[in-house]
Steps between C-alpha positions, in 0.01 A plus 500: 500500500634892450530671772540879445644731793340820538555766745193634677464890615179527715542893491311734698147630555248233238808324411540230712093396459580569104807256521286196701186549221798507225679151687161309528429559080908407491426184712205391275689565188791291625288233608335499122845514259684275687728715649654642855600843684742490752464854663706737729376745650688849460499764742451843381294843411379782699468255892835363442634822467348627828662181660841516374559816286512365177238376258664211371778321664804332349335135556226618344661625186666214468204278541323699230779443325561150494103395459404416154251810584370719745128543560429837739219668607467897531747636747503854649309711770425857445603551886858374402785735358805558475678831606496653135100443556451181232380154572702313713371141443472478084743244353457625126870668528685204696298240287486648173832652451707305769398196312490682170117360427480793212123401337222566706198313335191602543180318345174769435226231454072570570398146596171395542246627761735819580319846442753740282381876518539487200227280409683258288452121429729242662777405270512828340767642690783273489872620467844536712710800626854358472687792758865533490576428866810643585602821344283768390452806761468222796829417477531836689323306790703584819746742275335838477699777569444870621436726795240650693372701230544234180547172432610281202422141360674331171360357207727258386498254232747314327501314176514112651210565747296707169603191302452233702148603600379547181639139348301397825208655355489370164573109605221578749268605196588187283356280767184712490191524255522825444251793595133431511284654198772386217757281687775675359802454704618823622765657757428879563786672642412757741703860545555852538725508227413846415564650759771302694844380312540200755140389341593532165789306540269207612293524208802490313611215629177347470439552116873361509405128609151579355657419148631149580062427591362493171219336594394718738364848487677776689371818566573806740248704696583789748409427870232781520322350179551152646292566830206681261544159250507254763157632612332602194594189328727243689366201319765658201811423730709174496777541667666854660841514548614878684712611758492399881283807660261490179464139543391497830263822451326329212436182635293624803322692193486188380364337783220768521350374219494127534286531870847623717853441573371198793469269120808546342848343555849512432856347456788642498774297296890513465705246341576330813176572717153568522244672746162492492176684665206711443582904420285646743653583851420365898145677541564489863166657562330136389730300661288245680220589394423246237443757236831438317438385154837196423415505134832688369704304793324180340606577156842611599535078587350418127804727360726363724431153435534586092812636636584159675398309158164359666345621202166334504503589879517829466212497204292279769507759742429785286184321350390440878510906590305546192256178586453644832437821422263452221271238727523769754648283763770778530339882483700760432312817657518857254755597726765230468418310817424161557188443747552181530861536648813367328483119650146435398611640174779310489372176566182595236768485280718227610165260431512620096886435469448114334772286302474597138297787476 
């Protein structure tokens, strides 16, 4: 039997009930496809920094680091900062860059029985935001400079990370069907390349590896007439490829449309590790409450385990958040919560995960 070893980061706030409703569809799964988990548990976010004065250990960076991938819930607390007033418990700068995890992957899908605002079909919105992870102006995170009366942050980008990102993009588009009205596969570079050199420099560099993807349409869009496009008429978009601050702007955009950021997950993959979890944050305010809705920690285990090779796995679990939510045996309320809490969801949905579906 395989047995994959995963790292586990509870997180803060929802994320430790998100991680047990994410483990109990990962159990059934397992059970299913023939495979096993072995697990460790990894200290860190926004509590362990409290505790010891550092968000993530070196144990637990080298766990992470030696799993064959990392499934984490939301870390952070609003209450917890460090002296230059940012989040102390987020991991996206130690996990991201320390372990050089440069695409951020991030799915945009309405599924069945979710309310958009704006009134569209299920299946109609369907496409990824591809997010460079570790350059862009957040590689300034922790590196601003100034004084009392102004401060500074970098945007940096260099030709390898602009490169590799959008080659990431393009395989990531060949293993797709393309966008929904004509299934044309398509990669839409996002940018302020008129107004910012370091952005046209990326679209340079994009059009660059664009030429050796035939087969694929490229296209470029400015960011401002991205968020208006990805609203008017986001069934158009395949895949979005952009910078790391756009990316993670237009993917909660994103997730306004398909009924909130609570349904949509993410991974973030380097050539030598992977890390994967929903894109909203640690809600504190509905922690134990049973309101929290698992659905994007859920789907963060389907990528992961397409990540892991458990191909039909991962295809069994995604057809069991959509089965669930289109019998209504998981609701997802108008405002992104989950009445039902996240381990009655999660064990709605651990009943549709079935061998060969």
């Amino acid at each position: 039997m395989t047995v994959h070893d995963i790292a586990v980061i509870r997180g803060d706030g929802i994320g430790p009930e998100l991680i047990d409703a994410a483990l109990t569809v990962l159990a059934k799964a397992s059970d299913a496809y023939g495979f096993d988990v072995g697990i460790t548990e990894v200290d860190a976010g926004a509590g362990t920094y409290e505790r010891t004065g550092t968000a993530l250990g070196p144990e637990g960076l080298a766990a992470v680091r030696a799993a064959d991938a990392t499934l984490k819930g939301p870390v952070g607390l609003p209450s917890v900062r460090l002296p230059d007033g940012t989040e102390a418990g987020l991991l996206g700068g130690v996990l991201r860059s320390g372990l050089d995890l440069y695409a951020n992957v991030r799915p945009i899908e309405l599924l069945p029985g979710v309310h958009s605002r704006l009134r569209a079909k299920p299946g109609s919105i369907d496409y990824v935001i591809v997010r460079e992870n570790t350059e862009g102006l957040y590689a300034s995170r922790g590196k601003g400079v100034g004084t009392a009366t102004a401060m500074a942050d970098t945007l940096l980008v260099t030709r390898q990370g602009c490169e590799r990102i959008a080659r990431f993009a393009f395989d990531l588009a060949r293993t797709r069907s393309g966008s929904r009205p004509d299934r044309v596969r398509r990669v839409t570079c996002v940018d302020k390349a008129n107004v910012l050199r370091s952005m046209y420099f990326f679209r340079q560099v994009f059009l660059e590896v664009a030429e050796d993807y035939p087969d694929i349409q490229a296209e470029c869009l400015y960011a401002d007439a991205a968020a208006q496009a990805l609203v008017m008429t986001p069934e158009y978009f395949d895949v979005v490829v952009t910078e790391n601050m756009f990316g993670d702007i237009l993917s909660d955009l994103g997730g306004g449309t398909v009924g909130g950021i609570a349904m949509c997950p993410s991974g973030n993959v380097g050539d030598g590790c992977a890390c994967f979890e929903p894109i909203h944050g640690s809600a504190p305010s509905l922690a134990g409450r049973k309101k929290a809705n698992p659905t994007g920690q859920i789907l963060a285990v389907a990528m992961m385990l397409d990540h892991l090779g458990e191909r039909a796995a991962a295809h069994a679990v995604r057809e069991a958040v959509r089965g669930a939510l289109d019998m209504g045996t998981v609701k997802v309320e108008r405002d992104g919560r989950c009445d039902s809490g996240p381990a009655a969801a999660a064990e709605a949905i651990a009943r549709e995960v079935q061998p060969g579906a």
